[in-house]
Amino acid sequence: MLRKFMAYYKPYKKLFFIDMFAALVMSLIDLITPQFTSYFIDELIPKGSLSLIYRYLFFLAIAYLIHVICGYVVEYWGHVMGVGIEYDMRKEMFDHMQTLPVEFYDNVQTGKLMSRLVGDLNEISEAAHHGPENVVLATTVFIGSFIMMFITSWQLTLILLAFVPIMFVIAINRNMKFRNAFREMRKKIAQINAQAENNFSGIRVVKAFNGEELEIEAFNEGNQNFADTRKVALKTMAEFGVSVKTFIYSTQIIVFIAGSYLVLNGQLEVGQLVAFLLYVQLFRQPVDRTTQFLLMFNQAMSGFERFLEVLDIPAQQDKEGALEVKQLNGHIRYENVGFAYESNKEKQVLDNIDFEVLPNKTIAFVGPSGGGKSTLCNLLVRFYELDEGRISIDDIDITDMTIQSLRHHVGIVSQDVFIFAGSAKDNILYGKPDASDDEVIEAAKKAQAYDFISELPYGFDTDIGERGAKLSGGQKQRIALARIFLKNPQILILDEATSALDNQTEIEIQETLNKLSQDRTTLVVAHRLSTIRHADEICVVTQEGIVERGNHDTLMERQGLYYQLINTQQDFL
Ligand SMILES: Nc1ncnc2c1ncn2[C@@H]1O[C@H](COP(=O)(O)OP(=O)(O)OP(=O)(O)O)[C@@H](O)[C@H]1O
Ligand SMILES: [Mg+2]
């Protein structure tokens, strides 16, 4: 995993080395200053020459200046590298997410995806930058200060050395705890995100059912869980901090005791003792940095693990040498199609489905809820891949076409239209991003959306809210239809395109739909049978597959399921 992580540094090699170099220079300067202090106290001051002192101080000032500059490099350019890595990872992740099949989104909570895409990667970026830097700083200062201590006073160093193994034991022990705590924490925060996202998008249902209390309770639980997990992590951290401090302070006291003994015995100069104490102080740095590093590293690695998890989900890809279809007549054929959803492989949703639609003809699917009508339609645009059989358009297997070109020729209008946050125009343009304003207006007119859009406060530029919250159901539907008019595909799927509407609006939109399906091959799914009466062929789909087919008149004569369905509906009408 670490190797994979390293690969992300590649584009930033130069920055990385500059950053590391600056960190190295900083730690070297940190290492020589105590020596300098000792020299200052033991040699320079007794000599009593101010000019000599000033000369030395000049060098010290230069060294500090370099330290400050390197600090800037590490702070700024190091972060720039981290941000770059974060950008690359986020781009890779989002790009990959766009290639994932619909199936993936069926089975995942959007809030959780969000927290991976935003939170996780942010932490990874921090670690990507501070991690290596901390390692360099910590090791050089650790080794360096040991060497310098040894040079200053080997007796004191030996005493100190006895304590080091204790510290390592503490650090390693804590590391394991950190790691688990952070993995838990990440899961919990993703849960919070998912819960909130779910709540916000369903806020109308929440309010209509007076579900606020329940929602707050559920959210609180998630929030509490997170707080508890975080407390565990923080406790581990604080305990580690205490151990480190105790270690540092006790070593300092010991150095004081042993050091003053050595000074009194004439075995150590005062300046050397001061330098040694400064090294003990400095020694704190690698310990702190290691703690910080472990913390970040663990946080980042558990995030990175989840990042890789997403990347490892196979993309829905075109076949090798897939065909970029330019033009389709719309001759659709389903042969022996069988399908079951991945999440419920046991249940065969479609089995042995066979039908054919000639170009510009309309085929309708009716039948009981859950029979598989929507699934049938969705297979045509490869939202899901077939388990058995073959679907072809103009005798080309749909898996032999590029997914993009296939979808380019198919327009889908379904019951729950999706409106993007943005203006009316943006939403219509989604059908053909490079369309001119005139084309947009033309499409809106055809979809009978022009009038109401013109009456909006800013016309076509009016923001219509997330998911079209500021529009009526019929208006949303019309925007979705304008999108399709603009896209102008050869094949049209109308999956209960009007069932969300009241009778009057439905009649109005039905006209639009009839207009839309002219000169296109159309697959219609409808519960209200009046709307499909004139279809060229009607198929009755049940759990058993297509049980009846023919046009309205032949099916009525047959007095089978279709006949029954018509009769039950007439009772209501
Ligand atoms: N994404 C999915 N994952 C798993 N199972 C699904 C999924 N979508 C639908 N199903 C199941 O597949 C079956 C067929 O669903 P489908 O939506 O195709 O029915 P339908 O005929 O369109 O019903 P309706 O008339 O109510 O729209 C149902 O049993 C449903 O539970
Ligand atoms: Mg359906």
XYZ file of C-alpha atoms and ligand atoms in Angstrom:
605
model
C 0.000 0.000 0.000
C 2.841 2.342 0.863
C 4.352 1.743 -2.557
C 1.086 2.753 -4.202
C 1.030 5.841 -2.048
C 4.570 6.758 -3.086
C 3.544 6.711 -6.719
C 1.543 9.893 -6.122
C 4.714 11.817 -5.338
C 6.076 11.183 -8.788
C 4.828 14.334 -10.525
C 6.163 16.370 -7.613
C 9.644 14.896 -7.395
C 11.302 18.279 -7.606
C 9.110 19.877 -4.962
C 9.568 16.832 -2.803
C 13.318 17.053 -2.862
C 13.328 20.799 -2.317
C 11.021 20.285 0.658
C 13.166 17.510 2.078
C 16.326 19.475 1.524
C 14.907 22.498 3.317
C 13.804 20.273 6.191
C 17.274 18.783 6.376
C 18.951 22.176 6.438
C 16.607 23.280 9.211
C 17.448 20.316 11.363
C 21.180 20.763 10.789
C 20.944 24.372 11.933
C 18.957 23.244 14.952
C 21.757 20.812 15.701
C 24.630 23.265 15.588
C 23.096 26.077 17.610
C 23.577 24.394 21.028
C 27.193 23.746 20.092
C 27.462 27.373 19.264
C 25.983 28.333 22.606
C 28.459 26.147 24.446
C 31.335 27.658 22.479
C 29.961 31.106 23.206
C 29.841 30.558 26.956
C 32.998 28.556 27.412
C 35.320 30.177 24.876
C 34.133 33.473 23.470
C 32.961 35.288 26.581
C 36.081 34.461 28.624
C 38.215 35.867 25.741
C 36.471 39.195 26.265
C 36.660 40.405 22.635
C 33.473 42.107 21.498
C 34.447 42.197 17.833
C 35.001 38.446 17.863
C 31.631 37.994 19.524
C 29.943 40.158 16.895
C 31.567 38.210 14.088
C 30.216 34.999 15.534
C 26.801 36.484 16.065
C 26.755 37.576 12.444
C 27.140 33.940 11.376
C 24.460 32.929 13.826
C 22.115 35.524 12.327
C 22.814 34.172 8.833
C 22.114 30.653 10.055
C 18.814 31.801 11.552
C 17.909 33.586 8.349
C 18.492 30.410 6.379
C 16.408 28.563 8.952
C 13.544 30.998 8.467
C 13.726 30.763 4.670
C 13.773 26.980 4.807
C 10.806 27.152 7.173
C 8.916 29.114 4.550
C 9.810 26.598 1.869
C 8.611 23.727 4.012
C 5.432 25.530 5.044
C 4.477 26.785 1.628
C 6.003 24.583 -1.042
C 5.562 21.494 1.046
C 1.875 22.257 1.313
C 1.679 23.029 -2.386
C 2.939 19.514 -3.011
C 0.344 18.110 -0.617
C -2.413 20.053 -2.314
C -1.253 18.804 -5.701
C -1.390 15.226 -4.522
C -4.828 15.807 -3.044
C -6.016 17.281 -6.331
C -4.659 14.348 -8.324
C -6.216 11.780 -6.034
C -9.571 13.524 -5.950
C -9.603 13.831 -9.697
C -8.684 10.197 -10.125
C -11.393 9.173 -7.703
C -14.145 11.274 -9.228
C -13.160 10.287 -12.763
C -13.282 6.685 -11.711
C -16.615 7.139 -9.964
C -18.058 8.414 -13.210
C -17.120 5.170 -14.922
C -18.697 2.996 -12.260
C -21.881 1.197 -13.235
C -25.275 2.238 -11.896
C -25.158 -0.906 -9.800
C -22.443 0.631 -7.646
C -24.606 3.631 -6.801
C -27.593 1.415 -6.066
C -25.640 -0.135 -3.247
C -23.839 2.761 -1.636
C -24.820 5.777 0.417
C -23.936 9.043 -1.250
C -22.952 10.666 2.032
C -20.304 8.022 2.531
C -18.924 8.641 -0.925
C -18.817 12.342 -0.176
C -16.777 11.846 2.944
C -14.309 9.732 1.005
C -14.029 12.247 -1.738
C -13.602 15.263 0.499
C -12.586 14.491 4.079
C -10.375 11.486 3.559
C -8.402 13.027 0.753
C -7.854 16.194 2.707
C -6.181 14.284 5.490
C -4.177 12.263 3.035
C -2.869 15.462 1.542
C -1.724 16.740 4.920
C 0.069 13.513 5.635
C 1.556 13.365 2.166
C 3.321 16.599 2.852
C 4.143 16.410 6.551
C 4.876 12.705 6.628
C 8.199 12.543 4.793
C 9.228 15.897 6.201
C 8.656 14.707 9.736
C 10.575 11.536 9.039
C 13.561 13.471 7.730
C 13.472 16.026 10.522
C 12.961 13.441 13.216
C 15.694 11.080 12.093
C 18.319 13.739 11.474
C 17.606 15.528 14.716
C 17.412 12.257 16.616
C 20.662 10.857 15.279
C 22.315 14.257 15.095
C 21.526 15.265 18.628
C 22.806 11.925 19.850
C 26.086 12.425 18.083
C 26.343 15.962 19.336
C 25.489 14.890 22.874
C 28.100 12.215 22.661
C 30.693 14.742 21.555
C 29.625 17.137 24.307
C 29.584 14.587 27.098
C 29.729 10.837 26.579
C 28.998 10.175 30.245
C 25.718 12.020 30.185
C 24.785 10.457 26.844
C 25.268 6.958 28.186
C 22.937 7.708 31.063
C 20.363 9.072 28.653
C 20.743 6.112 26.342
C 19.434 3.789 28.997
C 16.054 5.483 28.706
C 15.572 5.386 24.961
C 14.289 1.805 24.643
C 11.487 2.669 27.072
C 10.348 5.373 24.734
C 10.279 3.088 21.745
C 8.153 0.596 23.557
C 5.646 3.313 24.383
C 5.580 4.616 20.807
C 5.054 1.267 19.143
C 2.395 0.269 21.583
C 0.462 3.503 21.006
C 0.799 3.247 17.263
C -1.393 0.178 17.067
C -4.035 1.840 19.182
C -3.978 4.986 17.072
C -4.500 3.050 13.921
C -7.594 1.234 15.090
C -9.059 4.328 16.625
C -8.698 6.256 13.399
C -10.150 3.587 11.215
C -13.201 3.550 13.476
C -13.396 7.309 13.455
C -13.423 7.492 9.699
C -16.263 5.019 9.475
C -18.270 6.969 11.999
C -17.807 10.298 10.284
C -18.854 8.763 6.981
C -21.958 7.540 8.739
C -22.734 11.032 9.967
C -22.339 12.355 6.450
C -24.581 9.680 5.021
C -27.231 10.301 7.637
C -27.237 14.027 7.080
C -27.280 13.677 3.313
C -30.181 11.268 3.484
C -32.049 13.595 5.784
C -31.503 16.714 3.688
C -32.594 15.080 0.463
C -35.683 13.629 2.108
C -36.519 16.687 4.166
C -40.058 16.946 2.823
C -40.871 13.406 3.822
C -39.272 13.987 7.192
C -41.437 16.999 7.843
C -44.613 15.505 6.412
C -44.273 12.533 8.745
C -43.226 14.673 11.689
C -40.060 12.649 11.571
C -37.795 15.360 12.950
C -37.555 13.814 16.407
C -36.699 10.431 14.995
C -34.164 11.944 12.649
C -32.561 13.945 15.418
C -32.385 10.847 17.544
C -30.807 8.795 14.775
C -28.393 11.586 14.004
C -27.504 12.041 17.642
C -26.683 8.406 17.886
C -24.286 8.656 14.979
C -22.857 11.850 16.335
C -22.465 10.328 19.781
C -20.779 7.278 18.287
C -18.338 9.504 16.544
C -17.652 11.521 19.662
C -17.062 8.343 21.659
C -14.677 6.926 19.105
C -12.877 10.176 18.869
C -12.564 10.308 22.630
C -10.808 6.966 22.550
C -8.418 8.261 19.913
C -7.780 11.448 21.837
C -7.219 9.533 25.038
C -4.602 7.411 23.327
C -3.014 10.569 22.076
C -3.064 12.322 25.419
C -1.621 9.276 27.156
C 1.146 9.220 24.649
C 1.774 12.907 25.241
C 1.977 12.349 28.981
C 4.433 9.486 28.578
C 6.595 11.553 26.306
C 6.593 14.532 28.629
C 7.365 12.404 31.644
C 10.212 10.911 29.713
C 11.628 14.264 28.668
C 11.282 15.884 32.085
C 12.804 12.989 33.943
C 15.733 12.873 31.569
C 16.178 16.580 32.086
C 16.267 16.199 35.857
C 18.698 13.323 35.561
C 20.932 15.345 33.267
C 20.807 18.204 35.765
C 21.835 15.927 38.620
C 24.553 14.060 36.770
C 25.645 17.174 34.884
C 26.162 19.339 37.954
C 28.120 16.490 39.535
C 30.399 16.388 36.489
C 30.796 20.181 36.440
C 31.690 20.303 40.123
C 34.237 17.567 39.544
C 35.749 19.582 36.706
C 34.870 16.986 34.091
C 32.442 19.254 32.206
C 32.336 22.943 31.337
C 29.253 24.989 32.222
C 28.661 25.836 28.549
C 28.785 22.142 27.696
C 26.157 21.383 30.301
C 23.956 24.135 28.869
C 24.480 22.717 25.366
C 23.638 19.269 26.591
C 20.433 20.492 28.168
C 19.572 22.218 24.929
C 20.096 18.919 23.122
C 17.788 17.203 25.535
C 15.243 19.895 24.686
C 15.928 19.382 21.021
C 15.481 15.703 21.558
C 11.887 16.438 22.255
C 11.445 17.506 18.674
C 11.881 14.109 17.010
C 9.651 12.593 19.646
C 6.926 15.150 18.974
C 7.341 14.799 15.272
C 7.168 11.057 15.463
C 3.944 11.299 17.422
C 2.561 13.749 14.941
C 3.726 11.593 12.092
C 2.188 8.430 13.509
C -1.062 10.227 14.041
C -1.251 11.644 10.550
C 0.127 8.570 8.947
C -2.482 6.372 10.509
C -5.227 8.774 9.650
C -4.026 9.041 6.089
C -3.442 5.350 5.600
C -6.915 4.408 6.692
C -8.223 7.070 4.309
C -5.955 5.846 1.558
C -7.140 2.307 2.122
C -10.690 3.458 1.441
C -9.558 5.501 -1.530
C -8.014 2.375 -3.046
C -11.174 0.432 -2.272
C -13.143 2.740 -4.531
C -10.498 2.679 -7.257
C -10.484 -1.090 -7.157
C -14.134 -1.332 -8.126
C -14.049 -2.247 -11.779
C -15.224 0.427 -14.208
C -17.874 -0.240 -16.781
C -15.794 -0.254 -19.910
C -16.187 -0.487 -23.628
C -15.197 -3.694 -25.317
C -11.895 -3.720 -27.127
C -12.515 -2.152 -30.539
C -16.060 -1.098 -29.642
C -17.920 0.687 -32.394
C -18.599 4.400 -32.299
C -22.063 4.379 -33.869
C -22.823 7.575 -35.739
C -26.316 6.869 -36.964
C -28.955 4.405 -35.846
C -32.256 3.599 -37.468
C -33.599 2.211 -34.244
C -34.319 -1.384 -35.083
C -34.283 -2.925 -31.626
C -34.162 -6.606 -30.885
C -34.067 -8.406 -27.517
C -33.152 -12.068 -27.865
C -33.455 -14.466 -24.978
C -32.590 -11.782 -22.481
C -32.091 -12.925 -18.896
C -31.144 -10.707 -15.974
C -30.875 -10.643 -12.194
C -29.603 -7.767 -10.039
C -26.173 -8.253 -8.513
C -27.512 -7.569 -5.030
C -30.144 -10.259 -5.389
C -28.768 -12.866 -7.736
C -31.269 -15.448 -6.542
C -34.157 -13.615 -8.061
C -34.301 -13.757 -11.857
C -36.010 -10.481 -12.747
C -36.085 -11.142 -16.483
C -35.979 -14.489 -18.179
C -36.143 -15.367 -21.839
C -37.320 -11.981 -23.018
C -37.757 -11.804 -26.785
C -39.127 -8.941 -28.803
C -38.408 -6.749 -31.762
C -39.306 -3.147 -32.559
C -38.989 -1.835 -36.086
C -37.613 1.656 -36.665
C -40.006 4.466 -35.717
C -42.511 2.041 -34.178
C -43.755 2.115 -30.622
C -43.784 -0.831 -28.274
C -45.545 -0.639 -24.931
C -45.002 -2.643 -21.757
C -47.745 -3.063 -19.225
C -48.220 -5.316 -16.279
C -48.083 -5.607 -12.525
C -45.681 -3.593 -10.420
C -42.307 -5.240 -9.979
C -42.697 -7.267 -13.152
C -39.470 -5.908 -14.559
C -40.628 -3.262 -17.035
C -38.209 -0.574 -15.905
C -35.403 -3.091 -15.700
C -36.141 -4.117 -19.257
C -35.799 -0.541 -20.455
C -32.681 0.188 -18.428
C -30.897 -2.736 -20.017
C -31.089 -1.034 -23.387
C -28.734 1.748 -22.262
C -26.523 -0.673 -20.352
C -27.237 0.681 -16.895
C -26.848 -2.994 -16.094
C -25.179 -5.744 -18.100
C -27.096 -8.769 -19.302
C -26.618 -12.169 -17.762
C -27.990 -14.011 -20.757
C -29.044 -13.327 -24.308
C -28.423 -10.360 -26.503
C -29.799 -6.929 -27.222
C -29.087 -5.396 -30.598
C -29.888 -2.180 -32.393
C -29.744 -2.306 -36.195
C -28.252 -5.761 -35.743
C -25.288 -4.473 -33.770
C -24.965 -5.984 -30.316
C -25.178 -3.094 -27.832
C -22.052 -4.365 -26.087
C -20.174 -3.918 -29.367
C -20.903 -0.192 -29.346
C -19.157 2.317 -27.162
C -21.368 3.073 -24.183
C -21.215 6.775 -24.982
C -22.371 6.453 -28.559
C -25.116 4.036 -27.531
C -26.456 6.444 -24.926
C -26.128 9.316 -27.337
C -28.882 7.786 -29.434
C -31.262 6.979 -26.594
C -33.383 9.395 -24.597
C -34.986 8.372 -21.320
C -37.845 10.081 -19.555
C -38.852 8.445 -16.330
C -41.295 9.030 -13.569
C -38.844 10.690 -11.227
C -37.112 13.216 -13.422
C -33.875 14.599 -12.155
C -33.260 18.312 -12.233
C -29.749 19.566 -11.556
C -29.085 22.524 -9.314
C -28.821 25.471 -11.682
C -30.939 27.387 -14.144
C -33.734 26.165 -16.394
C -31.479 26.721 -19.357
C -28.600 24.709 -17.867
C -30.975 21.864 -17.303
C -32.285 21.843 -20.849
C -28.783 22.269 -22.233
C -27.832 19.017 -20.572
C -29.413 17.363 -23.596
C -26.939 19.023 -25.936
C -24.365 21.226 -24.219
C -23.333 23.052 -27.384
C -26.845 24.012 -28.446
C -27.638 27.615 -29.325
C -30.156 29.736 -27.413
C -32.608 29.398 -30.280
C -32.395 25.634 -30.127
C -33.062 25.742 -26.389
C -36.104 27.933 -26.886
C -37.321 25.728 -29.715
C -36.988 22.626 -27.522
C -38.767 24.370 -24.655
C -41.614 25.299 -26.974
C -41.969 21.750 -28.228
C -42.063 20.496 -24.657
C -44.626 23.166 -23.773
C -42.223 24.493 -21.214
C -41.636 27.833 -22.875
C -44.572 29.666 -21.348
C -43.935 28.853 -17.740
C -40.179 29.339 -18.045
C -40.715 32.791 -19.531
C -42.812 33.708 -16.532
C -40.064 32.788 -14.053
C -38.351 35.828 -12.494
C -35.246 35.556 -14.681
C -36.714 33.497 -17.511
C -34.427 30.752 -18.708
C -31.707 31.890 -16.327
C -33.830 31.408 -13.235
C -32.300 29.115 -10.654
C -34.781 26.295 -10.193
C -33.351 24.900 -6.991
C -31.688 21.652 -6.131
C -33.605 18.823 -7.755
C -35.951 21.430 -9.192
C -37.406 22.178 -5.767
C -38.913 25.420 -7.013
C -40.938 23.779 -9.788
C -44.151 21.802 -9.909
C -44.085 18.135 -10.876
C -45.468 18.875 -14.322
C -42.983 21.686 -14.857
C -40.080 19.474 -13.929
C -41.396 16.872 -16.318
C -41.568 19.437 -19.101
C -38.007 20.580 -18.504
C -36.939 16.955 -18.721
C -38.865 16.623 -21.978
C -37.282 19.775 -23.408
C -33.931 18.190 -22.619
C -34.895 15.192 -24.730
C -36.272 17.332 -27.573
C -32.946 19.102 -27.640
C -31.016 15.845 -27.533
C -33.207 14.510 -30.337
C -32.320 10.835 -30.019
C -33.442 8.164 -32.459
C -34.641 5.912 -29.656
C -36.914 6.986 -26.835
C -37.749 5.332 -23.545
C -40.776 6.644 -21.679
C -40.921 4.886 -18.344
C -44.139 6.059 -16.712
C -43.259 9.510 -17.879
C -46.633 10.896 -16.870
C -47.689 8.862 -13.891
C -46.666 11.532 -11.402
C -49.018 14.034 -12.963
C -52.654 14.885 -12.495
C -55.118 14.011 -15.230
C -55.228 17.401 -16.879
C -51.464 17.820 -16.986
C -51.121 14.260 -18.105
C -53.387 14.847 -21.070
C -51.381 17.930 -21.974
C -48.039 16.228 -21.626
C -49.300 13.171 -23.416
C -49.680 15.279 -26.542
C -46.092 16.365 -26.171
C -45.020 12.793 -25.732
C -46.898 11.712 -28.824
C -45.121 14.433 -30.704
C -41.816 13.371 -29.188
C -42.231 9.749 -30.183
C -43.018 10.498 -33.790
C -40.246 9.343 -36.092
C -38.474 7.585 -33.244
C -38.393 4.044 -32.020
C -40.171 4.234 -28.690
C -40.396 1.965 -25.674
C -43.262 3.020 -23.406
C -44.094 1.793 -19.945
C -47.407 2.944 -18.563
C -49.829 2.007 -15.877
C -52.582 4.088 -17.367
C -53.493 1.980 -20.334
C -55.295 4.733 -22.201
C -51.905 6.244 -22.964
C -50.600 3.214 -24.809
C -53.692 2.199 -26.681
C -52.217 3.201 -30.011
C -48.855 1.519 -29.602
C -47.857 -0.712 -32.506
C -47.314 -3.580 -30.137
C -48.242 -4.078 -26.510
C -46.451 -6.605 -24.296
C -47.829 -7.703 -20.970
C -44.865 -8.270 -18.660
C -45.244 -10.279 -15.454
C -42.810 -12.168 -13.255
C -43.154 -14.969 -15.788
C -41.913 -12.789 -18.638
C -43.873 -11.522 -21.615
C -47.124 -13.417 -21.298
C -49.149 -11.685 -23.991
C -48.396 -9.533 -26.979
C -50.217 -7.907 -29.859
C -51.956 -4.615 -30.574
C -54.822 -3.281 -28.517
C -57.539 -4.869 -30.635
C -56.049 -8.355 -30.818
C -55.318 -8.340 -27.090
C -58.868 -7.264 -26.332
C -60.243 -10.045 -28.479
C -58.075 -12.507 -26.681
C -59.689 -11.617 -23.371
C -56.523 -12.419 -21.439
C -54.558 -10.446 -18.845
C -54.551 -7.247 -20.872
C -58.297 -7.432 -21.218
C -58.589 -7.848 -17.456
C -56.283 -4.921 -16.810
C -58.305 -2.717 -19.124
C -61.493 -3.730 -17.394
C -60.210 -3.031 -13.889
C -59.041 0.383 -14.973
C -62.324 1.168 -16.644
C -64.052 0.458 -13.353
C -62.073 3.302 -11.874
C -62.382 5.749 -14.716
N -31.416 -1.537 -8.427
C -32.038 -2.664 -8.078
N -31.385 -3.580 -7.331
C -31.977 -4.719 -6.976
N -33.223 -5.063 -7.305
C -33.942 -4.201 -8.041
C -33.378 -2.954 -8.463
N -34.309 -2.308 -9.179
C -35.389 -3.104 -9.213
N -35.173 -4.245 -8.533
C -36.113 -5.365 -8.409
O -36.385 -5.863 -9.709
C -37.741 -6.156 -9.870
C -38.299 -5.458 -11.099
O -38.267 -4.071 -10.876
P -38.717 -3.030 -11.970
O -38.432 -1.693 -11.438
O -38.107 -3.402 -13.259
O -40.287 -3.288 -12.021
P -41.391 -2.517 -12.832
O -42.083 -3.533 -13.663
O -40.820 -1.343 -13.518
O -42.350 -2.060 -11.668
P -43.251 -0.717 -11.597
O -44.389 -0.952 -12.510
O -43.666 -0.672 -10.179
O -42.396 0.421 -12.001
C -38.417 -5.774 -8.572
O -38.669 -6.945 -7.858
C -37.422 -4.918 -7.848
O -37.466 -5.176 -6.474
Mg -40.944 0.755 -13.229
